[in-house]
PDB file of C-alpha atoms in Angstrom:
ATOM      1  CA  MET A  26      70.775   9.421  23.972  1.00  0.00           C
ATOM      2  CA  THR A  27      68.661   6.437  23.090  1.00  0.00           C
ATOM      3  CA  SER A  28      66.073   5.326  25.621  1.00  0.00           C
ATOM      4  CA  LEU A  29      65.016   1.740  25.833  1.00  0.00           C
ATOM      5  CA  THR A  30      61.549   0.669  26.921  1.00  0.00           C
ATOM      6  CA  SER A  31      61.506  -2.648  28.636  1.00  0.00           C
ATOM      7  CA  ALA A  32      58.746  -5.045  27.725  1.00  0.00           C
ATOM      8  CA  PRO A  33      56.514  -6.326  30.492  1.00  0.00           C
ATOM      9  CA  PRO A  34      57.711  -9.562  32.049  1.00  0.00           C
ATOM     10  CA  ALA A  35      56.485 -12.778  30.512  1.00  0.00           C
ATOM     11  CA  GLY A  36      53.176 -13.923  31.945  1.00  0.00           C
ATOM     12  CA  ARG A  37      52.054 -10.388  32.757  1.00  0.00           C
ATOM     13  CA  THR A  38      49.642  -8.318  30.723  1.00  0.00           C
ATOM     14  CA  SER A  39      49.952  -4.638  29.967  1.00  0.00           C
ATOM     15  CA  PRO A  40      47.325  -2.556  31.795  1.00  0.00           C
ATOM     16  CA  ASP A  41      46.098  -1.309  28.395  1.00  0.00           C
ATOM     17  CA  ARG A  42      45.534  -4.859  27.166  1.00  0.00           C
ATOM     18  CA  ARG A  43      43.449  -6.533  29.786  1.00  0.00           C
ATOM     19  CA  PRO A  44      42.070  -9.901  28.728  1.00  0.00           C
ATOM     20  CA  ARG A  45      38.379 -10.069  28.047  1.00  0.00           C
ATOM     21  CA  SER A  46      36.573 -12.144  30.569  1.00  0.00           C
ATOM     22  CA  ARG A  47      34.328 -14.898  29.317  1.00  0.00           C
ATOM     23  CA  LEU A  48      31.805 -13.745  31.911  1.00  0.00           C
ATOM     24  CA  ARG A  49      31.713 -10.203  30.593  1.00  0.00           C
ATOM     25  CA  PHE A  50      28.247 -10.743  29.141  1.00  0.00           C
ATOM     26  CA  TRP A  51      26.941 -11.498  32.630  1.00  0.00           C
ATOM     27  CA  ARG A  52      28.487  -8.438  34.236  1.00  0.00           C
ATOM     28  CA  SER A  53      26.433  -5.310  34.787  1.00  0.00           C
ATOM     29  CA  PRO A  54      27.417  -2.141  32.916  1.00  0.00           C
ATOM     30  CA  ALA A  55      29.281   0.579  34.762  1.00  0.00           C
ATOM     31  CA  GLY A  56      27.070   2.478  37.169  1.00  0.00           C
ATOM     32  CA  GLN A  57      24.728  -0.448  37.840  1.00  0.00           C
ATOM     33  CA  PRO A  58      24.821  -2.926  40.737  1.00  0.00           C
ATOM     34  CA  ARG A  59      26.664  -6.178  40.102  1.00  0.00           C
ATOM     35  CA  TRP A  60      23.457  -8.153  40.514  1.00  0.00           C
ATOM     36  CA  ALA A  61      21.437  -6.177  37.948  1.00  0.00           C
ATOM     37  CA  ARG A  62      22.565  -7.899  34.726  1.00  0.00           C
ATOM     38  CA  PRO A  63      22.448 -11.489  36.069  1.00  0.00           C
ATOM     39  CA  ALA A  64      18.995 -10.849  37.532  1.00  0.00           C
ATOM     40  CA  LEU A  65      17.749  -9.397  34.245  1.00  0.00           C
ATOM     41  CA  LEU A  66      19.075 -12.331  32.247  1.00  0.00           C
ATOM     42  CA  GLY A  67      17.382 -14.672  34.699  1.00  0.00           C
ATOM     43  CA  ILE A  68      14.056 -12.895  34.209  1.00  0.00           C
ATOM     44  CA  ALA A  69      14.502 -13.010  30.430  1.00  0.00           C
ATOM     45  CA  ALA A  70      15.208 -16.745  30.613  1.00  0.00           C
ATOM     46  CA  LEU A  71      12.071 -17.224  32.712  1.00  0.00           C
ATOM     47  CA  ALA A  72      10.063 -15.263  30.138  1.00  0.00           C
ATOM     48  CA  ALA A  73      11.414 -17.420  27.323  1.00  0.00           C
ATOM     49  CA  LEU A  74      10.517 -20.557  29.281  1.00  0.00           C
ATOM     50  CA  LEU A  75       6.981 -19.403  30.068  1.00  0.00           C
ATOM     51  CA  TYR A  76       6.204 -18.149  26.577  1.00  0.00           C
ATOM     52  CA  THR A  77       7.526 -21.252  24.811  1.00  0.00           C
ATOM     53  CA  TRP A  78       6.209 -23.802  27.314  1.00  0.00           C
ATOM     54  CA  ASN A  79       3.445 -25.119  25.031  1.00  0.00           C
ATOM     55  CA  ILE A  80       4.835 -23.873  21.737  1.00  0.00           C
ATOM     56  CA  THR A  81       4.563 -27.276  20.062  1.00  0.00           C
ATOM     57  CA  SER A  82       0.879 -27.551  20.953  1.00  0.00           C
ATOM     58  CA  SER A  83      -0.218 -23.921  20.682  1.00  0.00           C
ATOM     59  CA  GLY A  84      -2.534 -24.760  17.792  1.00  0.00           C
ATOM     60  CA  PHE A  85      -3.568 -22.792  14.734  1.00  0.00           C
ATOM     61  CA  ALA A  86      -5.557 -19.578  15.035  1.00  0.00           C
ATOM     62  CA  PRO A  87      -8.612 -19.885  12.780  1.00  0.00           C
ATOM     63  CA  TYR A  88      -8.646 -17.406   9.904  1.00  0.00           C
ATOM     64  CA  TYR A  89      -5.244 -15.855  10.679  1.00  0.00           C
ATOM     65  CA  SER A  90      -3.260 -19.059  10.166  1.00  0.00           C
ATOM     66  CA  VAL A  91      -4.835 -19.422   6.733  1.00  0.00           C
ATOM     67  CA  ALA A  92      -3.506 -16.017   5.756  1.00  0.00           C
ATOM     68  CA  ALA A  93      -0.103 -16.753   7.285  1.00  0.00           C
ATOM     69  CA  ARG A  94       0.163 -19.908   5.190  1.00  0.00           C
ATOM     70  CA  SER A  95      -0.755 -18.051   2.006  1.00  0.00           C
ATOM     71  CA  MET A  96       1.692 -15.263   2.813  1.00  0.00           C
ATOM     72  CA  SER A  97       4.452 -17.795   3.411  1.00  0.00           C
ATOM     73  CA  VAL A  98       4.214 -19.189  -0.133  1.00  0.00           C
ATOM     74  CA  SER A  99       3.390 -16.062  -2.141  1.00  0.00           C
ATOM     75  CA  TRP A 100       5.188 -12.713  -1.971  1.00  0.00           C
ATOM     76  CA  GLU A 101       2.148 -11.030  -3.513  1.00  0.00           C
ATOM     77  CA  ALA A 102      -0.042 -12.433  -0.757  1.00  0.00           C
ATOM     78  CA  PHE A 103       2.643 -11.386   1.739  1.00  0.00           C
ATOM     79  CA  LEU A 104       2.560  -7.788   0.525  1.00  0.00           C
ATOM     80  CA  PHE A 105      -1.218  -7.475   0.446  1.00  0.00           C
ATOM     81  CA  THR A 106      -1.805  -9.769   3.483  1.00  0.00           C
ATOM     82  CA  SER A 107      -4.149 -11.996   1.519  1.00  0.00           C
ATOM     83  CA  LEU A 108      -6.101 -15.020   2.643  1.00  0.00           C
ATOM     84  CA  ASP A 109      -5.212 -16.958  -0.493  1.00  0.00           C
ATOM     85  CA  PRO A 110      -1.924 -17.379  -2.370  1.00  0.00           C
ATOM     86  CA  SER A 111      -3.529 -15.936  -5.504  1.00  0.00           C
ATOM     87  CA  ALA A 112      -4.165 -12.679  -3.622  1.00  0.00           C
ATOM     88  CA  THR A 113      -7.858 -12.287  -4.363  1.00  0.00           C
ATOM     89  CA  LEU A 114      -9.069 -11.352  -0.849  1.00  0.00           C
ATOM     90  CA  THR A 115      -7.341  -9.603   2.052  1.00  0.00           C
ATOM     91  CA  LEU A 116      -7.852 -10.048   5.747  1.00  0.00           C
ATOM     92  CA  ASP A 117     -10.499  -7.873   7.354  1.00  0.00           C
ATOM     93  CA  LYS A 118      -7.711  -5.877   9.044  1.00  0.00           C
ATOM     94  CA  ILE A 119      -4.166  -4.813   8.280  1.00  0.00           C
ATOM     95  CA  GLY A 120      -2.096  -7.970   8.475  1.00  0.00           C
ATOM     96  CA  GLY A 121       1.255  -6.541   9.494  1.00  0.00           C
ATOM     97  CA  PHE A 122       1.253  -8.736  12.594  1.00  0.00           C
ATOM     98  CA  LEU A 123       1.348 -11.755  10.283  1.00  0.00           C
ATOM     99  CA  TRP A 124       4.509 -10.745   8.439  1.00  0.00           C
ATOM    100  CA  PRO A 125       6.833 -12.211  11.115  1.00  0.00           C
ATOM    101  CA  GLN A 126       4.689 -15.364  11.283  1.00  0.00           C
ATOM    102  CA  ALA A 127       4.743 -15.795   7.510  1.00  0.00           C
ATOM    103  CA  LEU A 128       8.519 -15.366   7.382  1.00  0.00           C
ATOM    104  CA  SER A 129       8.925 -17.900  10.181  1.00  0.00           C
ATOM    105  CA  ALA A 130       6.690 -20.378   8.349  1.00  0.00           C
ATOM    106  CA  ARG A 131       8.632 -19.792   5.152  1.00  0.00           C
ATOM    107  CA  ILE A 132      11.893 -20.635   6.943  1.00  0.00           C
ATOM    108  CA  PHE A 133      10.811 -23.470   9.251  1.00  0.00           C
ATOM    109  CA  GLY A 134       7.739 -24.786   7.475  1.00  0.00           C
ATOM    110  CA  PHE A 135       4.067 -24.361   8.279  1.00  0.00           C
ATOM    111  CA  HIS A 136       3.753 -25.565  11.884  1.00  0.00           C
ATOM    112  CA  ASP A 137       1.885 -24.138  14.827  1.00  0.00           C
ATOM    113  CA  TRP A 138       5.163 -23.584  16.692  1.00  0.00           C
ATOM    114  CA  ALA A 139       6.623 -21.738  13.691  1.00  0.00           C
ATOM    115  CA  LEU A 140       3.726 -19.273  13.809  1.00  0.00           C
ATOM    116  CA  THR A 141       4.048 -18.860  17.575  1.00  0.00           C
ATOM    117  CA  LEU A 142       7.830 -18.457  17.689  1.00  0.00           C
ATOM    118  CA  PRO A 143       7.891 -14.765  16.605  1.00  0.00           C
ATOM    119  CA  GLN A 144       5.519 -13.837  19.429  1.00  0.00           C
ATOM    120  CA  CYS A 145       7.757 -15.611  21.954  1.00  0.00           C
ATOM    121  CA  VAL A 146      10.741 -13.604  20.739  1.00  0.00           C
ATOM    122  CA  MET A 147       8.697 -10.402  20.897  1.00  0.00           C
ATOM    123  CA  GLY A 148       7.753 -11.207  24.473  1.00  0.00           C
ATOM    124  CA  VAL A 149      11.349 -11.614  25.622  1.00  0.00           C
ATOM    125  CA  ILE A 150      12.369  -8.393  23.866  1.00  0.00           C
ATOM    126  CA  SER A 151       9.442  -6.582  25.508  1.00  0.00           C
ATOM    127  CA  VAL A 152      10.645  -7.738  28.929  1.00  0.00           C
ATOM    128  CA  LEU A 153      14.188  -6.498  28.263  1.00  0.00           C
ATOM    129  CA  VAL A 154      13.002  -3.132  26.959  1.00  0.00           C
ATOM    130  CA  MET A 155      10.621  -2.736  29.899  1.00  0.00           C
ATOM    131  CA  TYR A 156      13.569  -3.127  32.244  1.00  0.00           C
ATOM    132  CA  ARG A 157      15.590  -0.502  30.381  1.00  0.00           C
ATOM    133  CA  LEU A 158      12.694   1.940  30.331  1.00  0.00           C
ATOM    134  CA  VAL A 159      11.932   1.711  34.048  1.00  0.00           C
ATOM    135  CA  ARG A 160      15.596   1.500  35.101  1.00  0.00           C
ATOM    136  CA  ARG A 161      16.315   4.772  33.347  1.00  0.00           C
ATOM    137  CA  TRP A 162      13.451   6.320  35.311  1.00  0.00           C
ATOM    138  CA  GLN A 163      13.626   4.742  38.772  1.00  0.00           C
ATOM    139  CA  GLY A 164      16.756   2.592  38.929  1.00  0.00           C
ATOM    140  CA  PRO A 165      17.694  -1.097  38.497  1.00  0.00           C
ATOM    141  CA  ALA A 166      15.525  -2.487  41.297  1.00  0.00           C
ATOM    142  CA  ALA A 167      12.371  -0.887  39.901  1.00  0.00           C
ATOM    143  CA  GLY A 168      13.350  -1.977  36.393  1.00  0.00           C
ATOM    144  CA  LEU A 169      13.720  -5.585  37.481  1.00  0.00           C
ATOM    145  CA  LEU A 170      10.381  -5.433  39.273  1.00  0.00           C
ATOM    146  CA  ALA A 171       8.661  -4.089  36.141  1.00  0.00           C
ATOM    147  CA  ALA A 172      10.294  -6.713  33.927  1.00  0.00           C
ATOM    148  CA  GLY A 173       9.355  -9.462  36.362  1.00  0.00           C
ATOM    149  CA  LEU A 174       5.744  -8.339  36.615  1.00  0.00           C
ATOM    150  CA  LEU A 175       5.416  -8.235  32.832  1.00  0.00           C
ATOM    151  CA  THR A 176       6.927 -11.708  32.593  1.00  0.00           C
ATOM    152  CA  VAL A 177       4.513 -13.381  35.009  1.00  0.00           C
ATOM    153  CA  THR A 178       1.371 -11.479  34.024  1.00  0.00           C
ATOM    154  CA  PRO A 179      -1.020 -14.239  32.872  1.00  0.00           C
ATOM    155  CA  VAL A 180      -2.320 -12.317  29.874  1.00  0.00           C
ATOM    156  CA  ALA A 181       1.254 -11.684  28.719  1.00  0.00           C
ATOM    157  CA  ALA A 182       2.085 -15.388  28.876  1.00  0.00           C
ATOM    158  CA  SER A 183      -1.012 -16.150  26.818  1.00  0.00           C
ATOM    159  CA  MET A 184      -0.459 -13.283  24.396  1.00  0.00           C
ATOM    160  CA  PHE A 185       3.190 -14.042  23.677  1.00  0.00           C
ATOM    161  CA  GLY A 186       2.672 -17.801  23.780  1.00  0.00           C
ATOM    162  CA  HIS A 187       0.170 -17.958  20.931  1.00  0.00           C
ATOM    163  CA  ALA A 188      -0.009 -16.752  17.343  1.00  0.00           C
ATOM    164  CA  MET A 189      -1.992 -13.611  18.172  1.00  0.00           C
ATOM    165  CA  LEU A 190      -1.807 -10.058  16.879  1.00  0.00           C
ATOM    166  CA  ASP A 191      -1.420  -8.449  20.317  1.00  0.00           C
ATOM    167  CA  GLY A 192       2.213  -9.416  20.813  1.00  0.00           C
ATOM    168  CA  ALA A 193       3.438  -7.292  17.910  1.00  0.00           C
ATOM    169  CA  VAL A 194       1.577  -4.136  18.922  1.00  0.00           C
ATOM    170  CA  THR A 195       2.669  -4.571  22.546  1.00  0.00           C
ATOM    171  CA  LEU A 196       6.333  -4.770  21.565  1.00  0.00           C
ATOM    172  CA  CYS A 197       6.018  -1.766  19.254  1.00  0.00           C
ATOM    173  CA  LEU A 198       4.408   0.387  21.938  1.00  0.00           C
ATOM    174  CA  VAL A 199       6.951  -0.615  24.594  1.00  0.00           C
ATOM    175  CA  LEU A 200       9.718   0.348  22.169  1.00  0.00           C
ATOM    176  CA  ALA A 201       7.875   3.592  21.403  1.00  0.00           C
ATOM    177  CA  ALA A 202       7.654   4.425  25.113  1.00  0.00           C
ATOM    178  CA  ASP A 203      11.356   3.701  25.521  1.00  0.00           C
ATOM    179  CA  ALA A 204      12.292   6.022  22.644  1.00  0.00           C
ATOM    180  CA  TYR A 205       9.858   8.668  23.900  1.00  0.00           C
ATOM    181  CA  GLN A 206      11.423   8.630  27.340  1.00  0.00           C
ATOM    182  CA  ARG A 207      14.841   9.320  25.833  1.00  0.00           C
ATOM    183  CA  ALA A 208      13.359  12.078  23.692  1.00  0.00           C
ATOM    184  CA  VAL A 209      11.572  13.888  26.506  1.00  0.00           C
ATOM    185  CA  ARG A 210      14.700  13.805  28.680  1.00  0.00           C
ATOM    186  CA  SER A 211      17.136  15.033  26.042  1.00  0.00           C
ATOM    187  CA  ALA A 212      14.907  16.745  23.441  1.00  0.00           C
ATOM    188  CA  ARG A 213      16.671  14.771  20.703  1.00  0.00           C
ATOM    189  CA  LEU A 214      14.718  14.683  17.467  1.00  0.00           C
ATOM    190  CA  ARG A 215      16.121  11.285  16.520  1.00  0.00           C
ATOM    191  CA  SER A 216      14.588   9.629  19.577  1.00  0.00           C
ATOM    192  CA  LEU A 217      11.233  11.293  18.955  1.00  0.00           C
ATOM    193  CA  LEU A 218      11.283  10.162  15.323  1.00  0.00           C
ATOM    194  CA  LEU A 219      12.037   6.639  16.496  1.00  0.00           C
ATOM    195  CA  CYS A 220       9.016   6.835  18.782  1.00  0.00           C
ATOM    196  CA  GLY A 221       6.841   7.830  15.829  1.00  0.00           C
ATOM    197  CA  LEU A 222       8.270   4.998  13.751  1.00  0.00           C
ATOM    198  CA  TRP A 223       7.431   2.383  16.382  1.00  0.00           C
ATOM    199  CA  ILE A 224       3.885   3.686  16.760  1.00  0.00           C
ATOM    200  CA  GLY A 225       3.486   3.538  12.987  1.00  0.00           C
ATOM    201  CA  LEU A 226       4.653  -0.066  12.933  1.00  0.00           C
ATOM    202  CA  GLY A 227       2.271  -0.786  15.801  1.00  0.00           C
ATOM    203  CA  PHE A 228      -0.528   0.549  13.595  1.00  0.00           C
ATOM    204  CA  GLN A 229       0.383  -2.078  11.009  1.00  0.00           C
ATOM    205  CA  ALA A 230      -0.136  -4.684  13.729  1.00  0.00           C
ATOM    206  CA  LYS A 231      -3.399  -3.514  15.298  1.00  0.00           C
ATOM    207  CA  MET A 232      -4.433  -0.316  13.560  1.00  0.00           C
ATOM    208  CA  MET A 233      -5.992   2.485  15.616  1.00  0.00           C
ATOM    209  CA  GLU A 234      -5.248   0.844  18.955  1.00  0.00           C
ATOM    210  CA  ALA A 235      -1.626   1.856  18.451  1.00  0.00           C
ATOM    211  CA  TRP A 236      -2.694   5.514  18.341  1.00  0.00           C
ATOM    212  CA  VAL A 237      -4.352   5.442  21.761  1.00  0.00           C
ATOM    213  CA  ILE A 238      -1.144   6.549  23.502  1.00  0.00           C
ATOM    214  CA  VAL A 239      -0.423   9.407  21.081  1.00  0.00           C
ATOM    215  CA  PRO A 240      -2.364  12.203  22.893  1.00  0.00           C
ATOM    216  CA  ALA A 241      -0.580  11.475  26.180  1.00  0.00           C
ATOM    217  CA  LEU A 242       2.831  11.432  24.498  1.00  0.00           C
ATOM    218  CA  PHE A 243       2.065  14.660  22.647  1.00  0.00           C
ATOM    219  CA  VAL A 244       1.038  16.546  25.781  1.00  0.00           C
ATOM    220  CA  GLY A 245       3.921  15.138  27.812  1.00  0.00           C
ATOM    221  CA  TYR A 246       6.531  16.212  25.277  1.00  0.00           C
ATOM    222  CA  LEU A 247       4.911  19.588  24.764  1.00  0.00           C
ATOM    223  CA  VAL A 248       5.060  20.269  28.502  1.00  0.00           C
ATOM    224  CA  ALA A 249       8.283  18.602  29.609  1.00  0.00           C
ATOM    225  CA  ALA A 250      10.839  18.593  26.777  1.00  0.00           C
ATOM    226  CA  PRO A 251      13.802  20.834  27.743  1.00  0.00           C
ATOM    227  CA  VAL A 252      13.758  23.065  24.631  1.00  0.00           C
ATOM    228  CA  ARG A 253      11.882  26.133  23.476  1.00  0.00           C
ATOM    229  CA  LEU A 254       8.196  25.748  22.630  1.00  0.00           C
ATOM    230  CA  ARG A 255       8.718  26.506  18.958  1.00  0.00           C
ATOM    231  CA  ARG A 256      11.269  23.730  18.639  1.00  0.00           C
ATOM    232  CA  ARG A 257       9.053  21.321  20.552  1.00  0.00           C
ATOM    233  CA  LEU A 258       6.207  21.955  18.125  1.00  0.00           C
ATOM    234  CA  GLY A 259       8.477  21.466  15.140  1.00  0.00           C
ATOM    235  CA  GLN A 260       9.850  18.199  16.470  1.00  0.00           C
ATOM    236  CA  LEU A 261       6.355  16.928  17.237  1.00  0.00           C
ATOM    237  CA  ALA A 262       5.230  17.832  13.723  1.00  0.00           C
ATOM    238  CA  LEU A 263       8.090  15.876  12.149  1.00  0.00           C
ATOM    239  CA  ALA A 264       7.565  12.855  14.396  1.00  0.00           C
ATOM    240  CA  GLY A 265       3.827  12.969  13.719  1.00  0.00           C
ATOM    241  CA  ALA A 266       4.413  13.115   9.972  1.00  0.00           C
ATOM    242  CA  LEU A 267       6.639  10.044  10.158  1.00  0.00           C
ATOM    243  CA  MET A 268       4.132   8.221  12.346  1.00  0.00           C
ATOM    244  CA  PHE A 269       1.243   8.865   9.952  1.00  0.00           C
ATOM    245  CA  THR A 270       3.369   7.983   6.922  1.00  0.00           C
ATOM    246  CA  VAL A 271       4.322   4.593   8.352  1.00  0.00           C
ATOM    247  CA  SER A 272       0.853   3.978   9.784  1.00  0.00           C
ATOM    248  CA  LEU A 273      -0.965   4.636   6.530  1.00  0.00           C
ATOM    249  CA  SER A 274       1.553   3.059   4.159  1.00  0.00           C
ATOM    250  CA  TRP A 275      -0.489  -0.127   3.632  1.00  0.00           C
ATOM    251  CA  VAL A 276      -3.727   1.833   3.251  1.00  0.00           C
ATOM    252  CA  ALA A 277      -2.006   4.028   0.660  1.00  0.00           C
ATOM    253  CA  LEU A 278      -0.675   0.952  -1.143  1.00  0.00           C
ATOM    254  CA  MET A 279      -4.169  -0.502  -1.396  1.00  0.00           C
ATOM    255  CA  THR A 280      -5.736   2.835  -2.323  1.00  0.00           C
ATOM    256  CA  PHE A 281      -3.365   3.745  -5.151  1.00  0.00           C
ATOM    257  CA  THR A 282      -2.922   0.258  -6.592  1.00  0.00           C
ATOM    258  CA  PRO A 283      -5.515  -0.354  -9.337  1.00  0.00           C
ATOM    259  CA  GLU A 284      -8.243  -2.678  -8.123  1.00  0.00           C
ATOM    260  CA  ARG A 285      -7.560  -5.148 -10.922  1.00  0.00           C
ATOM    261  CA  ASP A 286      -3.987  -5.549  -9.657  1.00  0.00           C
ATOM    262  CA  ARG A 287      -4.709  -6.176  -5.981  1.00  0.00           C
ATOM    263  CA  PRO A 288      -7.026  -8.287  -3.826  1.00  0.00           C
ATOM    264  CA  TYR A 289     -10.471  -7.211  -2.700  1.00  0.00           C
ATOM    265  CA  VAL A 290     -10.506  -5.625   0.762  1.00  0.00           C
ATOM    266  CA  ASP A 291     -12.465  -7.744   3.219  1.00  0.00           C
ATOM    267  CA  GLY A 292     -14.309  -5.760   5.879  1.00  0.00           C
ATOM    268  CA  SER A 293     -15.510  -3.211   3.335  1.00  0.00           C
ATOM    269  CA  THR A 294     -18.462  -2.981   0.976  1.00  0.00           C
ATOM    270  CA  GLY A 295     -16.677  -0.860  -1.613  1.00  0.00           C
ATOM    271  CA  ASN A 296     -13.200  -2.416  -1.770  1.00  0.00           C
ATOM    272  CA  SER A 297     -11.809   0.414   0.375  1.00  0.00           C
ATOM    273  CA  ALA A 298      -8.850  -0.104   2.696  1.00  0.00           C
ATOM    274  CA  ALA A 299      -9.601   3.161   4.499  1.00  0.00           C
ATOM    275  CA  ALA A 300     -13.196   2.092   5.179  1.00  0.00           C
ATOM    276  CA  MET A 301     -11.991  -1.264   6.474  1.00  0.00           C
ATOM    277  CA  VAL A 302      -9.394   0.267   8.805  1.00  0.00           C
ATOM    278  CA  PHE A 303     -11.245   3.314  10.115  1.00  0.00           C
ATOM    279  CA  GLY A 304     -14.811   2.053   9.749  1.00  0.00           C
ATOM    280  CA  TYR A 305     -15.067  -1.707  10.154  1.00  0.00           C
ATOM    281  CA  ASN A 306     -12.192  -1.856  12.650  1.00  0.00           C
ATOM    282  CA  GLY A 307     -12.527   1.667  14.010  1.00  0.00           C
ATOM    283  CA  PHE A 308     -15.289   4.196  14.501  1.00  0.00           C
ATOM    284  CA  ASN A 309     -18.121   1.939  13.343  1.00  0.00           C
ATOM    285  CA  ARG A 310     -17.499  -0.222  16.403  1.00  0.00           C
ATOM    286  CA  LEU A 311     -18.552   2.743  18.495  1.00  0.00           C
ATOM    287  CA  HIS A 312     -21.595   3.502  16.372  1.00  0.00           C
ATOM    288  CA  ALA A 313     -22.694   1.710  13.223  1.00  0.00           C
ATOM    289  CA  GLY A 314     -22.592   3.712  10.023  1.00  0.00           C
ATOM    290  CA  LEU A 315     -20.164   6.442  11.073  1.00  0.00           C
ATOM    291  CA  ILE A 316     -17.824   5.565   8.184  1.00  0.00           C
ATOM    292  CA  ASP A 317     -19.397   4.755   4.823  1.00  0.00           C
ATOM    293  CA  GLY A 318     -18.197   1.771   2.850  1.00  0.00           C
ATOM    294  CA  ALA A 319     -17.425  -0.432   5.847  1.00  0.00           C
ATOM    295  CA  ALA A 320     -18.918  -3.889   6.219  1.00  0.00           C
ATOM    296  CA  PRO A 321     -21.498  -4.519   8.975  1.00  0.00           C
ATOM    297  CA  ALA A 322     -20.373  -5.124  12.542  1.00  0.00           C
ATOM    298  CA  ALA A 323     -17.557  -7.611  13.056  1.00  0.00           C
ATOM    299  CA  GLY A 324     -18.219 -11.020  14.506  1.00  0.00           C
ATOM    300  CA  ALA A 325     -20.516 -12.484  11.879  1.00  0.00           C
ATOM    301  CA  ALA A 326     -19.791 -16.105  11.065  1.00  0.00           C
ATOM    302  CA  ARG A 327     -18.196 -16.834   7.733  1.00  0.00           C
ATOM    303  CA  THR A 328     -17.031 -19.797   5.761  1.00  0.00           C
ATOM    304  CA  SER A 329     -13.267 -19.653   5.641  1.00  0.00           C
ATOM    305  CA  PRO A 330     -10.567 -22.112   4.605  1.00  0.00           C
ATOM    306  CA  GLN A 331      -8.981 -24.009   7.460  1.00  0.00           C
ATOM    307  CA  PRO A 332      -5.253 -24.765   7.875  1.00  0.00           C
ATOM    308  CA  GLY A 333      -5.814 -28.343   6.792  1.00  0.00           C
ATOM    309  CA  GLY A 334      -6.909 -27.130   3.373  1.00  0.00           C
ATOM    310  CA  THR A 335     -10.690 -27.724   3.537  1.00  0.00           C
ATOM    311  CA  ASP A 336     -13.431 -25.180   3.714  1.00  0.00           C
ATOM    312  CA  ALA A 337     -15.457 -25.188   6.902  1.00  0.00           C
ATOM    313  CA  PRO A 338     -17.473 -22.682   8.898  1.00  0.00           C
ATOM    314  CA  GLY A 339     -14.990 -20.571  10.753  1.00  0.00           C
ATOM    315  CA  PRO A 340     -15.165 -17.416  12.809  1.00  0.00           C
ATOM    316  CA  SER A 341     -14.310 -14.075  11.380  1.00  0.00           C
ATOM    317  CA  ALA A 342     -11.387 -12.178  12.816  1.00  0.00           C
ATOM    318  CA  ASP A 343     -11.868 -11.489  16.475  1.00  0.00           C
ATOM    319  CA  GLY A 344     -13.370  -8.217  17.507  1.00  0.00           C
ATOM    320  CA  PRO A 345     -10.527  -6.512  19.394  1.00  0.00           C
TER     321      PRO A 345
END
């Protein structure tokens, strides 16, 4: 006997083929209140508005904008984060925070808003990740509160609304905390490795400040991860190895590249990237002379090229 399956009447849709709603993007995922996603998108829109409010008049950051311009026209300067396109002198810190700015300037041209735009994007992403982190811990209402507080915090609006180095390290550490939270709840190595990766990238943005959270994360995972102690230690060792590898990649590049083939390291007296990072920008700020080969205390005035192309007295890189 042959059975016939009748097609659904015209104008009706099979239950397995429901049309996609154009408002699907605005709808909250399953398990969350209906108001959660629209509220989050509203907060993100507010963050974008606040952070880009004065983007066309944010101005050039002395010293850093010079390097960003050089990095935008020379891939060698981009790699070594050099002040000049010929790559003869580096910044007095790791310039990873300038890589997004240099790429933006390369695409849109050298404008103050082009240098500020990456920080604005980082700010909005930080707000979204903050919501996800806190929602996973305490629910949608708490997540929205955390995202809203980050959005309207005055220092955040200033940090993400200007071409500063703090926006990049903030985003990296928020992403690291988000990955760490997933790792400590599930004991998944992949999430812990991702946490180490983000901290390493944060080191490229603001060096040792990105490591400040590491002891707390180490102890928290060692105590709370739901696996045996031996496995916890092994996972922490792997994540730590990845973190240090990414963190020290630029220092290793400068150390193992012959001096004749790379720029001189500003912030050091012996052309040493390690002395610049861990001395000039690290332990020597606590006590002078702890690390040999580092330049004297930061903050001394210098003559540096200005964005307009002329040389004029300009401040050295800021202390923090």
